[in-house]
Amino acid sequence: MRKIFILFLFFPILLNAQPYFDVASIQTSSSSHTLNNDTNKFPLSVNWLTANFSLPLKLNRSNLFITTAGYEQFSLEGKSSELTQTFHSIHLPMTLLHTWKDTTWNTSFTFIPKINSYSPLQINEQTFQAGGALIASHKVKPHFRYSFGVYYNREFFGNYFLPLAGIEWKATPRLYVFGLLPNKFTVDYKINKAFHAGFVYKGLTTSFRYKPSSVADYLRIEEGQLKLFTDFYITKTIVLNLEGGIIVARSYELQNKTPVDHPEFNVRESDFFKIGLFYRVWL
């Protein structure tokens, strides 16, 4: 495992432009909302479960290959039979991290195949999505670098492009500011060796395939999260993470391939809570 840690030191910028690397993680989150559409209001509970494991492979002095196996379970529970569903996602991002001759520059090339399915899990061309990201970063000073790039995914609603821009800045020995907007942005303050605390913004756009007999072909989800967090370092690498905050904008839209009317449900300023356990390596 020590050799794996050394490999990470060659490539301090990953897809989220953060100063650490999460080798493995498991997280669960829960939130309750009142949904609004054109005619009705009703309660809805939303639960996420995610698990990821990453493995690096050094190709040569300039290139590192990282693959990540991930699973998500997303469930909706409410009075509306249209939205009471459980969904599954399996993803296998593969990233090539390249450092150029001018070592202040590096670039990540990521291919992201995934399955976003209704329950029970279906693995076929109807539930398959493919996407990727291209991100370049430049180290301006020992404690500051900036990144820019683009993310793409073939969502069930069509081609989705997202421009990215971010920084990784060690403002003081205790304060880190990092992230790629509009995907994720973090302010992390080290209280002591065992505790970190701070602020996180996270944005999300995704889609899941619906059952063939249901009222829609797929569900489109859009949301923005504003959260406070605390990280408790049980050991140097084992981290317990707690997050709480609000969903500033969340919408669920049932859509069809054909241009017919479909319901849209909106949520504003609902509560959010998450707990996670990470195997984390600071770079």
XYZ file of N, CA and C in Angstrom:
849
model
N 0.834 -1.211 0.000
C 0.000 0.000 0.000
C 0.869 1.262 0.000
N 2.043 1.188 0.621
C 2.927 2.351 0.639
C 3.310 2.755 -0.781
N 3.533 1.767 -1.672
C 3.873 2.071 -3.059
C 2.739 2.807 -3.763
N 1.494 2.434 -3.439
C 0.351 3.125 -4.026
C 0.336 4.576 -3.601
N 0.605 4.855 -2.310
C 0.639 6.230 -1.834
C 1.664 7.046 -2.618
N 2.843 6.453 -2.876
C 3.892 7.168 -3.599
C 3.444 7.508 -5.008
N 2.687 6.633 -5.641
C 2.203 6.906 -6.997
C 1.350 8.157 -7.042
N 0.530 8.366 -6.014
C -0.363 9.522 -6.009
C 0.411 10.839 -5.999
N 1.619 10.833 -5.460
C 2.368 12.077 -5.336
C 2.772 12.641 -6.689
N 2.795 11.810 -7.710
C 3.162 12.297 -9.037
C 2.047 13.099 -9.680
N 0.816 12.925 -9.218
C -0.325 13.526 -9.887
C -1.300 14.101 -8.865
N -1.027 15.279 -8.329
C -1.851 15.826 -7.250
C -3.189 16.371 -7.693
N -3.478 16.469 -8.979
C -4.765 16.979 -9.431
C -5.571 15.857 -10.052
N -6.741 15.593 -9.500
C -7.642 14.594 -10.038
C -8.897 15.288 -10.540
N -9.911 14.507 -10.846
C -11.096 15.067 -11.496
C -11.760 16.153 -10.684
N -11.728 16.086 -9.361
C -12.384 17.104 -8.542
C -11.443 18.203 -8.065
N -10.212 18.247 -8.575
C -9.236 19.281 -8.210
C -9.131 19.420 -6.703
N -8.764 18.326 -6.034
C -8.715 18.328 -4.582
C -7.345 17.859 -4.109
N -6.928 18.257 -2.898
C -5.584 17.950 -2.416
C -5.465 16.580 -1.758
N -6.452 15.718 -1.907
C -6.379 14.367 -1.372
C -7.026 13.406 -2.347
N -6.783 12.121 -2.125
C -7.342 11.084 -2.984
C -8.080 10.079 -2.116
N -9.357 9.824 -2.433
C -10.150 8.844 -1.696
C -10.027 7.490 -2.383
N -9.262 6.600 -1.764
C -9.037 5.273 -2.335
C -10.328 4.463 -2.312
N -11.063 4.545 -1.213
C -12.320 3.821 -1.075
C -13.276 4.648 -0.229
N -14.571 4.477 -0.477
C -15.564 5.230 0.291
C -16.903 4.535 0.247
N -17.700 4.776 1.292
C -19.104 4.391 1.325
C -19.863 5.529 1.986
N -20.974 5.965 1.366
C -21.715 7.127 1.848
C -23.213 6.859 1.738
N -23.955 7.446 2.647
C -25.407 7.406 2.555
C -25.967 8.778 2.913
N -27.005 9.180 2.205
C -27.613 10.486 2.452
C -29.125 10.351 2.452
N -29.772 11.294 3.147
C -31.218 11.278 3.256
C -31.750 12.702 3.271
N -32.888 12.899 2.647
C -33.538 14.204 2.668
C -35.035 14.015 2.504
N -35.802 14.928 3.071
C -37.264 14.908 2.967
C -37.737 16.222 2.379
N -38.712 16.132 1.511
C -39.157 17.315 0.779
C -40.675 17.369 0.688
N -41.148 18.533 0.338
C -42.511 18.689 -0.153
C -42.414 19.036 -1.623
N -42.935 18.146 -2.459
C -42.865 18.364 -3.901
C -44.024 19.234 -4.366
N -43.753 20.032 -5.378
C -44.771 20.890 -5.966
C -44.809 20.665 -7.477
N -46.000 20.434 -7.985
C -46.167 20.501 -9.433
C -47.312 21.459 -9.725
N -47.863 21.395 -10.902
C -48.872 22.381 -11.284
C -50.146 22.284 -10.452
N -50.452 21.087 -9.914
C -51.744 20.906 -9.251
C -51.657 20.379 -7.823
N -50.526 19.743 -7.436
C -50.490 19.053 -6.153
C -49.229 19.371 -5.358
N -49.336 19.140 -4.035
C -48.188 19.165 -3.143
C -48.230 17.890 -2.318
N -47.083 17.216 -2.184
C -47.052 15.997 -1.393
C -45.628 15.730 -0.922
N -45.459 14.976 0.191
C -44.126 14.703 0.738
C -43.391 13.646 -0.071
N -42.068 13.734 -0.029
C -41.210 12.775 -0.725
C -39.929 12.600 0.079
N -39.520 11.347 0.291
C -38.236 11.034 0.923
C -37.256 10.566 -0.145
N -36.021 11.061 -0.050
C -34.985 10.743 -1.029
C -33.784 10.163 -0.294
N -33.300 9.002 -0.753
C -32.162 8.349 -0.115
C -31.146 7.897 -1.161
N -29.860 8.175 -0.874
C -28.767 7.755 -1.745
C -27.830 6.855 -0.961
N -27.294 5.822 -1.623
C -26.219 5.001 -1.090
C -25.159 4.873 -2.172
N -23.907 5.215 -1.863
C -22.840 5.133 -2.855
C -21.628 4.428 -2.264
N -20.920 3.689 -3.113
C -19.681 3.021 -2.716
C -18.716 3.073 -3.889
N -17.435 3.404 -3.606
C -16.425 3.520 -4.648
C -15.105 2.940 -4.186
N -14.374 2.383 -5.142
C -13.014 1.896 -4.887
C -12.148 2.229 -6.089
N -10.968 2.833 -5.838
C -10.076 3.262 -6.917
C -8.752 2.519 -6.844
N -8.204 2.223 -8.030
C -6.941 1.506 -8.112
C -6.041 2.182 -9.140
N -4.827 2.620 -8.746
C -3.906 3.272 -9.684
C -2.899 2.286 -10.273
N -2.422 2.605 -11.468
C -1.390 1.810 -12.126
C -0.418 2.765 -12.802
N 0.828 2.768 -12.359
C 1.839 3.631 -12.952
C 2.307 3.039 -14.279
N 2.164 3.803 -15.370
C 2.574 3.341 -16.688
C 4.031 3.700 -16.969
N 4.403 4.941 -16.639
C 5.782 5.407 -16.769
C 5.914 6.678 -15.934
N 7.014 7.407 -16.093
C 7.233 8.590 -15.261
C 6.204 9.686 -15.501
N 5.605 9.702 -16.689
C 4.695 10.793 -17.041
C 3.226 10.419 -16.992
N 2.908 9.138 -16.887
C 1.519 8.707 -17.020
C 1.105 7.759 -15.903
N -0.073 8.026 -15.397
C -0.680 7.172 -14.383
C -2.102 6.855 -14.816
N -2.469 5.582 -14.730
C -3.820 5.142 -15.081
C -4.572 4.804 -13.802
N -5.782 5.343 -13.646
C -6.613 5.077 -12.464
C -7.992 4.618 -12.918
N -8.429 3.508 -12.371
C -9.789 3.055 -12.623
C -10.557 3.026 -11.309
N -11.834 3.364 -11.370
C -12.689 3.428 -10.185
C -13.956 2.608 -10.421
N -14.214 1.678 -9.543
C -15.462 0.911 -9.597
C -16.436 1.535 -8.614
N -17.634 1.877 -9.087
C -18.593 2.548 -8.227
C -19.998 2.014 -8.377
N -20.755 2.117 -7.282
C -22.162 1.693 -7.272
C -22.982 2.731 -6.522
N -24.180 3.024 -7.027
C -25.114 3.916 -6.350
C -26.504 3.296 -6.341
N -27.212 3.496 -5.238
C -28.634 3.160 -5.163
C -29.391 4.412 -4.763
N -30.373 4.751 -5.561
C -31.130 5.987 -5.381
C -32.601 5.622 -5.275
N -33.249 6.022 -4.172
C -34.652 5.647 -3.973
C -35.507 6.859 -3.656
N -36.710 6.855 -4.203
C -37.717 7.873 -3.959
C -38.927 7.202 -3.332
N -39.439 7.797 -2.269
C -40.626 7.257 -1.614
C -41.610 8.384 -1.355
N -42.796 8.285 -1.931
C -43.806 9.317 -1.761
C -45.187 8.808 -2.116
N -46.167 9.678 -2.003
C -47.547 9.294 -2.300
C -47.768 9.105 -3.793
N -46.935 9.742 -4.611
C -47.101 9.624 -6.050
C -46.490 8.321 -6.549
N -47.311 7.465 -7.160
C -46.794 6.216 -7.718
C -45.848 6.477 -8.881
N -45.955 7.658 -9.505
C -45.067 7.995 -10.611
C -43.625 8.148 -10.151
N -43.432 8.596 -8.903
C -42.088 8.872 -8.416
C -41.570 7.852 -7.405
N -42.413 6.988 -6.871
C -41.944 6.000 -5.911
C -41.221 4.893 -6.666
N -39.887 4.992 -6.661
C -39.063 4.075 -7.437
C -37.728 3.886 -6.740
N -37.024 2.809 -7.083
C -35.635 2.598 -6.690
C -34.803 2.443 -7.953
N -33.668 3.109 -7.985
C -32.804 3.102 -9.164
C -31.405 2.634 -8.760
N -30.653 2.149 -9.750
C -29.297 1.673 -9.534
C -28.361 2.278 -10.581
N -27.128 2.518 -10.162
C -26.110 3.001 -11.090
C -24.807 2.258 -10.834
N -24.203 1.762 -11.906
C -22.880 1.153 -11.855
C -21.989 1.948 -12.802
N -20.854 2.436 -12.320
C -19.978 3.224 -13.180
C -18.537 2.766 -13.020
N -17.756 2.935 -14.094
C -16.372 2.488 -14.126
C -15.509 3.538 -14.831
N -15.307 4.715 -14.192
C -14.455 5.741 -14.806
C -13.009 5.248 -14.943
N -12.411 5.579 -16.078
C -11.012 5.236 -16.346
C -10.288 6.514 -16.735
N -9.245 6.859 -15.968
C -8.554 8.130 -16.142
C -7.077 7.923 -16.443
N -6.605 8.621 -17.458
C -5.175 8.698 -17.744
C -4.699 10.079 -17.330
N -3.775 10.137 -16.367
C -3.215 11.394 -15.881
C -1.824 11.566 -16.478
N -1.630 12.645 -17.221
C -0.368 12.872 -17.942
C 0.283 14.166 -17.485
N 1.549 14.079 -17.105
C 2.345 15.259 -16.784
C 3.243 15.588 -17.973
N 3.220 16.851 -18.406
C 3.959 17.261 -19.594
C 5.415 17.568 -19.245
N 6.222 17.847 -20.299
C 7.637 18.187 -20.086
C 7.764 19.393 -19.168
N 6.908 20.380 -19.386
C 6.782 21.470 -18.421
C 5.915 20.937 -17.284
N 6.555 20.500 -16.212
C 5.856 19.765 -15.166
C 4.859 20.605 -14.370
N 4.767 21.896 -14.660
C 3.730 22.707 -14.023
C 2.366 22.458 -14.657
N 2.345 21.724 -15.777
C 1.096 21.397 -16.470
C 0.842 19.897 -16.419
N -0.402 19.515 -16.172
C -0.816 18.136 -16.379
C -2.251 18.092 -16.872
N -2.612 16.969 -17.433
C -3.926 16.809 -18.058
C -4.504 15.453 -17.695
N -5.787 15.421 -17.410
C -6.483 14.155 -17.166
C -7.482 13.899 -18.285
N -7.456 12.664 -18.791
C -8.381 12.203 -19.820
C -9.212 11.091 -19.197
N -10.519 11.283 -19.092
C -11.368 10.323 -18.394
C -12.488 9.823 -19.295
N -12.656 8.499 -19.338
C -13.786 7.864 -20.010
C -14.687 7.284 -18.938
N -16.016 7.556 -19.036
C -16.944 7.164 -17.968
C -18.104 6.346 -18.548
N -17.989 5.027 -18.603
C -19.143 4.192 -18.946
C -19.966 3.904 -17.700
N -21.290 3.886 -17.835
C -22.121 3.577 -16.671
C -23.490 3.048 -17.077
N -24.108 2.393 -16.122
C -25.469 1.888 -16.243
C -26.333 2.644 -15.246
N -27.400 3.293 -15.722
C -28.367 3.969 -14.846
C -29.730 3.339 -15.086
N -30.135 2.485 -14.166
C -31.278 1.612 -14.402
C -32.315 1.721 -13.297
N -33.539 1.338 -13.628
C -34.575 1.117 -12.639
C -34.282 -0.200 -11.921
N -35.091 -0.525 -10.919
C -34.948 -1.767 -10.160
C -35.987 -2.785 -10.624
N -35.585 -4.072 -10.800
C -34.256 -4.639 -10.607
C -33.280 -4.173 -11.686
N -31.998 -4.201 -11.354
C -30.951 -3.682 -12.226
C -30.995 -4.337 -13.600
N -31.026 -3.507 -14.637
C -31.019 -3.970 -16.014
C -29.721 -3.509 -16.682
N -28.982 -4.417 -17.262
C -27.745 -4.077 -17.965
C -27.945 -4.355 -19.439
N -28.228 -3.321 -20.195
C -28.447 -3.447 -21.627
C -28.248 -2.085 -22.285
N -28.444 -2.020 -23.576
C -28.200 -0.767 -24.306
C -29.191 0.325 -23.920
N -30.356 -0.039 -23.371
C -31.341 0.958 -22.975
C -30.950 1.681 -21.688
N -30.123 1.049 -20.858
C -29.728 1.657 -19.587
C -28.277 2.151 -19.600
N -27.600 1.997 -20.734
C -26.179 2.349 -20.822
C -25.993 3.824 -21.173
N -25.023 4.451 -20.505
C -24.591 5.815 -20.833
C -23.069 5.831 -20.959
N -22.566 6.743 -21.763
C -21.123 6.897 -21.909
C -20.784 8.375 -21.912
N -19.714 8.722 -21.235
C -19.291 10.118 -21.168
C -17.820 10.209 -20.869
N -17.380 11.404 -20.521
C -15.972 11.594 -20.211
C -15.685 13.026 -19.818
N -14.425 13.267 -19.491
C -13.988 14.602 -19.101
C -12.552 14.813 -19.561
N -12.253 16.048 -19.927
C -10.901 16.472 -20.286
C -10.578 17.691 -19.440
N -9.556 17.571 -18.587
C -9.228 18.636 -17.639
C -7.727 18.909 -17.657
N -7.364 20.166 -17.818
C -5.967 20.596 -17.753
C -5.775 21.433 -16.501
N -4.599 21.312 -15.881
C -4.307 22.109 -14.693
C -2.892 22.667 -14.777
N -2.726 23.850 -14.184
C -1.444 24.551 -14.219
C -1.064 24.970 -12.804
N 0.134 24.561 -12.381
C 0.642 24.931 -11.068
C 1.358 26.272 -11.182
N 0.727 27.318 -10.653
C 1.271 28.673 -10.752
C 2.296 28.918 -9.654
N 1.976 28.488 -8.433
C 2.834 28.630 -7.267
C 2.808 27.310 -6.499
N 3.733 27.111 -5.562
C 3.738 25.846 -4.815
C 2.407 25.503 -4.158
N 1.616 26.528 -3.769
C 0.360 26.266 -3.066
C -0.861 26.713 -3.856
N -0.704 26.925 -5.160
C -1.868 27.357 -5.952
C -1.771 26.819 -7.374
N -2.871 26.259 -7.844
C -2.990 25.870 -9.239
C -4.436 26.053 -9.682
N -4.617 26.222 -10.968
C -5.964 26.354 -11.522
C -6.194 25.259 -12.550
N -7.456 24.951 -12.781
C -7.850 23.898 -13.711
C -8.997 24.375 -14.580
N -9.091 23.794 -15.765
C -10.212 24.080 -16.650
C -10.413 22.881 -17.570
N -11.638 22.728 -18.064
C -11.910 21.599 -18.937
C -13.379 21.501 -19.276
N -13.779 20.310 -19.673
C -15.168 20.083 -20.068
C -15.566 18.658 -19.705
N -16.821 18.515 -19.281
C -17.413 17.203 -18.996
C -18.510 16.945 -20.008
N -18.624 15.690 -20.463
C -19.683 15.312 -21.402
C -20.286 13.991 -20.965
N -21.610 13.862 -21.127
C -22.266 12.579 -20.929
C -23.447 12.459 -21.885
N -23.616 11.283 -22.408
C -24.772 10.991 -23.251
C -25.909 10.585 -22.330
N -26.635 11.609 -21.820
C -27.764 11.360 -20.938
C -28.943 10.812 -21.737
N -29.934 10.296 -21.030
C -31.119 9.785 -21.710
C -31.909 10.909 -22.375
N -31.696 12.156 -21.925
C -32.374 13.289 -22.553
C -31.543 13.902 -23.678
N -30.334 13.381 -23.934
C -29.522 13.881 -25.035
C -28.090 14.168 -24.626
N -27.356 14.840 -25.488
C -25.966 15.183 -25.213
C -25.892 16.283 -24.160
N -25.072 16.050 -23.130
C -24.949 17.006 -22.038
C -23.489 17.431 -21.910
N -23.222 18.721 -22.142
C -21.884 19.286 -22.017
C -21.845 20.240 -20.831
N -20.743 20.207 -20.086
C -20.601 21.074 -18.925
C -19.173 21.618 -18.873
N -18.971 22.916 -19.116
C -17.640 23.493 -18.955
C -17.249 23.543 -17.485
N -15.965 23.359 -17.195
C -15.471 23.276 -15.831
C -14.335 24.278 -15.617
N -14.292 24.850 -14.431
C -13.196 25.738 -14.049
C -13.016 25.640 -12.543
N -11.760 25.587 -12.087
C -11.556 25.430 -10.657
C -10.164 25.782 -10.206
N -9.956 25.652 -8.906
C -8.666 25.948 -8.294
C -8.357 24.916 -7.219
N -7.081 24.829 -6.870
C -6.638 24.153 -5.653
C -5.675 25.109 -4.967
N -6.055 25.620 -3.807
C -5.308 26.686 -3.143
C -5.148 26.348 -1.670
N -3.900 26.233 -1.249
C -3.597 26.084 0.172
C -3.349 27.489 0.704
N -4.425 28.123 1.170
C -4.354 29.537 1.560
C -3.474 29.748 2.777
N -3.555 28.840 3.746
C -2.716 28.849 4.949
C -2.386 27.398 5.263
N -1.519 27.129 6.230
C -1.262 25.726 6.586
C -2.507 24.956 7.016
N -3.576 25.667 7.396
C -4.796 25.000 7.852
C -5.974 25.114 6.878
N -5.925 26.077 5.963
C -7.083 26.380 5.119
C -6.836 25.974 3.671
N -7.729 25.098 3.149
C -7.684 24.663 1.762
C -8.967 25.108 1.058
N -8.812 25.606 -0.162
C -9.945 25.971 -1.005
C -9.749 25.258 -2.338
N -10.716 24.435 -2.753
C -10.498 23.649 -3.962
C -11.829 23.198 -4.560
N -11.794 22.856 -5.842
C -12.967 22.318 -6.504
C -13.042 22.703 -7.958
N -13.985 22.084 -8.653
C -14.298 22.379 -10.048
C -15.752 22.797 -10.124
N -15.996 24.034 -10.485
C -17.358 24.528 -10.645
C -17.823 24.337 -12.084
N -19.135 24.034 -12.267
C -20.212 23.993 -11.258
C -20.425 22.619 -10.634
N -19.429 21.757 -10.684
C -19.574 20.402 -10.156
C -19.481 20.352 -8.633
N -18.356 20.868 -8.072
C -18.163 20.797 -6.637
C -17.149 21.836 -6.208
N -17.362 22.417 -5.009
C -16.434 23.399 -4.476
C -16.399 23.260 -2.960
N -15.177 23.259 -2.374
C -14.996 22.975 -0.954
C -14.080 24.000 -0.299
N -14.461 24.418 0.896
C -13.590 25.189 1.775
C -13.339 24.316 3.001
N -12.084 23.906 3.201
C -11.718 22.934 4.229
C -10.770 23.587 5.235
N -11.156 23.587 6.516
C -10.303 24.165 7.564
C -9.877 23.063 8.529
N -8.571 22.925 8.708
C -8.012 21.926 9.612
C -7.987 22.482 11.039
N -8.877 21.972 11.881
C -8.933 22.424 13.273
C -7.766 21.858 14.062
N -7.527 20.565 13.902
C -6.367 19.892 14.483
C -6.142 18.611 13.692
N -5.284 17.737 14.170
C -4.967 16.523 13.420
C -6.187 15.622 13.218
N -7.115 15.690 14.154
C -8.257 14.771 14.106
C -9.496 15.358 13.459
N -9.608 16.685 13.353
C -10.841 17.294 12.870
C -10.584 18.315 11.762
N -11.414 18.211 10.723
C -11.525 19.252 9.700
C -12.993 19.670 9.651
N -13.248 20.898 9.248
C -14.625 21.383 9.078
C -14.637 22.390 7.942
N -15.847 22.617 7.390
C -15.905 23.583 6.307
C -17.237 23.599 5.594
N -17.177 24.030 4.336
C -18.352 24.280 3.512
C -18.175 23.569 2.171
N -19.280 23.030 1.649
C -19.261 22.349 0.349
C -20.460 22.798 -0.478
N -20.201 23.074 -1.751
C -21.288 23.203 -2.731
C -21.161 22.039 -3.714
N -22.276 21.418 -4.062
C -22.272 20.341 -5.046
C -23.439 20.495 -5.991
N -23.166 20.400 -7.289
C -24.218 20.452 -8.304
C -24.341 19.107 -8.998
N -25.538 18.784 -9.447
C -25.779 17.468 -10.046
C -26.809 17.574 -11.159
N -26.509 16.946 -12.288
C -27.474 16.709 -13.359
C -27.300 15.272 -13.815
N -28.370 14.479 -13.770
C -28.273 13.080 -14.171
C -29.638 12.582 -14.623
N -29.672 11.358 -15.142
C -30.939 10.763 -15.580
C -30.888 9.256 -15.383
N -32.043 8.673 -15.028
C -32.183 7.239 -14.815
C -33.291 6.699 -15.716
N -33.065 5.517 -16.256
C -34.078 4.875 -17.086
C -35.246 4.410 -16.227
N -36.462 4.578 -16.744
C -37.672 4.125 -16.064
C -38.099 2.762 -16.592
N -38.959 2.072 -15.836
C -39.475 0.788 -16.289
C -40.260 0.965 -17.591
N -40.151 0.005 -18.507
C -40.836 0.157 -19.805
C -42.339 0.363 -19.692
N -42.970 -0.192 -18.660
C -44.423 -0.091 -18.521
C -44.864 1.152 -17.754
N -43.898 1.977 -17.310
C -44.238 3.132 -16.485
C -44.688 4.299 -17.349
N -44.968 5.419 -16.683
C -45.518 6.578 -17.385
C -44.470 7.371 -18.139
N -43.193 7.045 -17.969
C -42.136 7.820 -18.612
C -40.999 6.901 -19.024
N -40.150 7.405 -19.926
C -38.972 6.651 -20.359
C -37.800 6.841 -19.398
N -37.707 8.021 -18.804
C -36.595 8.281 -17.895
C -36.940 9.425 -16.956
N -36.159 9.501 -15.873
C -36.296 10.557 -14.881
C -35.056 11.441 -14.956
N -35.264 12.741 -15.139
C -34.155 13.699 -15.135
C -34.103 14.388 -13.768
N -32.898 14.447 -13.179
C -32.711 15.033 -11.854
C -31.725 16.197 -11.958
N -32.107 17.324 -11.363
C -31.207 18.477 -11.266
C -31.258 18.969 -9.823
N -30.064 19.272 -9.261
C -30.068 19.785 -7.900
C -28.779 20.539 -7.593
N -28.875 21.407 -6.584
C -27.719 22.090 -6.032
C -27.753 21.965 -4.530
N -26.617 21.599 -3.913
C -26.540 21.379 -2.476
C -25.591 22.393 -1.833
N -26.006 22.982 -0.723
C -25.153 23.823 0.109
C -25.028 23.142 1.461
N -23.789 22.789 1.864
C -23.628 21.934 3.039
C -22.471 22.411 3.913
N -22.617 22.208 5.218
C -21.519 22.292 6.162
C -21.064 20.872 6.459
N -19.767 20.681 6.684
C -19.274 19.335 6.942
C -18.256 19.337 8.065
N -18.067 18.148 8.640
C -16.961 17.901 9.549
C -16.374 16.543 9.218
N -15.039 16.452 9.199
C -14.323 15.205 8.976
C -13.584 14.832 10.253
N -13.848 13.637 10.750
C -13.157 13.126 11.931
C -12.177 12.048 11.480
N -10.885 12.279 11.699
C -9.847 11.344 11.285
C -9.639 10.311 12.398
N -10.267 9.157 12.204
C -10.155 8.065 13.157
C -8.704 7.589 13.217
N -8.083 7.498 12.054
C -6.646 7.285 11.915
C -6.153 8.297 10.891
N -4.906 8.185 10.490
C -4.356 9.120 9.517
C -5.068 9.017 8.177
N -5.635 7.847 7.863
C -6.256 7.615 6.553
C -7.741 7.257 6.612
N -8.270 6.871 7.761
C -9.686 6.508 7.884
C -10.451 7.724 8.370
N -11.438 8.170 7.583
C -12.132 9.426 7.853
C -13.640 9.196 7.936
N -14.242 9.678 9.021
C -15.696 9.705 9.155
C -16.174 11.103 8.769
N -17.047 11.169 7.779
C -17.537 12.444 7.256
C -19.011 12.631 7.585
N -19.369 13.820 8.094
C -20.753 14.184 8.352
C -21.049 15.483 7.622
N -22.175 15.534 6.922
C -22.569 16.731 6.188
C -24.044 17.020 6.439
N -24.360 18.293 6.543
C -25.741 18.715 6.694
C -25.948 20.053 6.030
N -27.120 20.237 5.434
C -27.372 21.504 4.761
C -28.725 21.529 4.097
N -28.807 22.265 2.993
C -30.075 22.418 2.283
C -29.879 22.149 0.799
N -30.957 21.723 0.169
C -31.021 21.624 -1.286
C -31.594 22.945 -1.782
N -30.776 23.755 -2.430
C -31.246 25.075 -2.847
C -32.103 25.009 -4.100
N -31.943 23.947 -4.894
C -32.778 23.783 -6.093
C -32.727 22.324 -6.496
N -33.852 21.663 -6.472
C -33.911 20.268 -6.907
C -35.190 20.067 -7.701
N -35.077 19.417 -8.849
C -36.254 19.125 -9.660
C -36.179 17.700 -10.186
N -37.336 17.060 -10.274
C -37.480 15.735 -10.853
C -38.437 15.872 -12.031
N -38.009 15.441 -13.184
C -38.849 15.584 -14.372
C -38.966 14.243 -15.072
N -40.184 13.740 -15.180
C -40.447 12.523 -15.930
C -40.586 12.881 -17.395
N -39.819 12.201 -18.239
C -39.790 12.561 -19.654
C -40.007 11.339 -20.527
N -40.509 11.607 -21.728
C -40.746 10.583 -22.727
C -39.932 10.882 -23.976
N -39.703 9.855 -24.780
C -39.007 10.052 -26.035
C -39.843 10.879 -27.003
N -41.152 10.729 -26.903
C -42.050 11.476 -27.786
C -42.447 12.782 -27.118
N -42.719 13.831 -27.894
C -43.051 15.150 -27.314
C -44.475 15.203 -26.761
N -44.684 14.580 -25.586
C -45.986 14.624 -24.933
C -45.820 15.305 -23.582
N -46.944 15.662 -22.971
C -46.873 16.293 -21.655
C -46.291 15.317 -20.631
N -45.487 15.837 -19.711
C -44.915 15.016 -18.668
C -44.845 15.850 -17.401
N -45.027 15.211 -16.242
C -45.029 15.971 -14.989
C -43.630 16.410 -14.573
N -43.553 17.578 -13.967
C -42.306 18.079 -13.393
C -42.577 18.460 -11.944
N -41.665 18.074 -11.066
C -41.817 18.322 -9.643
C -40.615 19.125 -9.162
N -40.862 20.184 -8.432
C -39.787 21.056 -7.975
C -39.717 21.090 -6.457
N -38.487 21.196 -5.947
C -38.237 21.275 -4.519
C -37.397 22.511 -4.253
N -37.722 23.240 -3.211
C -36.935 24.424 -2.857
C -36.534 24.357 -1.382
N -35.247 24.559 -1.122
C -34.715 24.724 0.237
C -35.175 23.625 1.197
N -34.864 22.381 0.842
C -35.176 21.255 1.713
C -33.932 20.826 2.472
N -34.134 20.115 3.592
C -33.028 19.681 4.435
C -32.301 18.486 3.819
N -31.025 18.344 4.210
C -30.179 17.308 3.636
C -29.187 16.849 4.692
N -28.943 15.518 4.785
C -27.960 14.982 5.723
C -27.226 13.826 5.065
N -25.905 13.740 5.296
C -25.104 12.662 4.723
C -24.054 12.205 5.724
N -23.756 10.903 5.706
C -22.688 10.336 6.512
C -21.858 9.436 5.604
N -20.528 9.472 5.774
C -19.671 8.672 4.921
C -18.423 8.216 5.646
N -17.823 7.159 5.138
C -16.570 6.635 5.647
C -15.602 6.516 4.485
N -14.384 7.100 4.633
C -13.423 7.189 3.542
C -12.077 6.606 3.949
N -11.414 6.007 2.954
C -9.990 5.700 3.080
C -9.282 6.766 2.261
N -8.671 7.734 2.904
C -8.203 8.970 2.245
C -6.698 9.151 2.396
N -6.081 9.598 1.298
C -4.652 9.886 1.285
C -4.469 11.359 0.905
N -3.880 12.142 1.794
C -3.540 13.538 1.468
C -2.262 13.549 0.650
N -2.240 14.425 -0.362
C -1.118 14.444 -1.312
C -0.091 15.509 -0.965
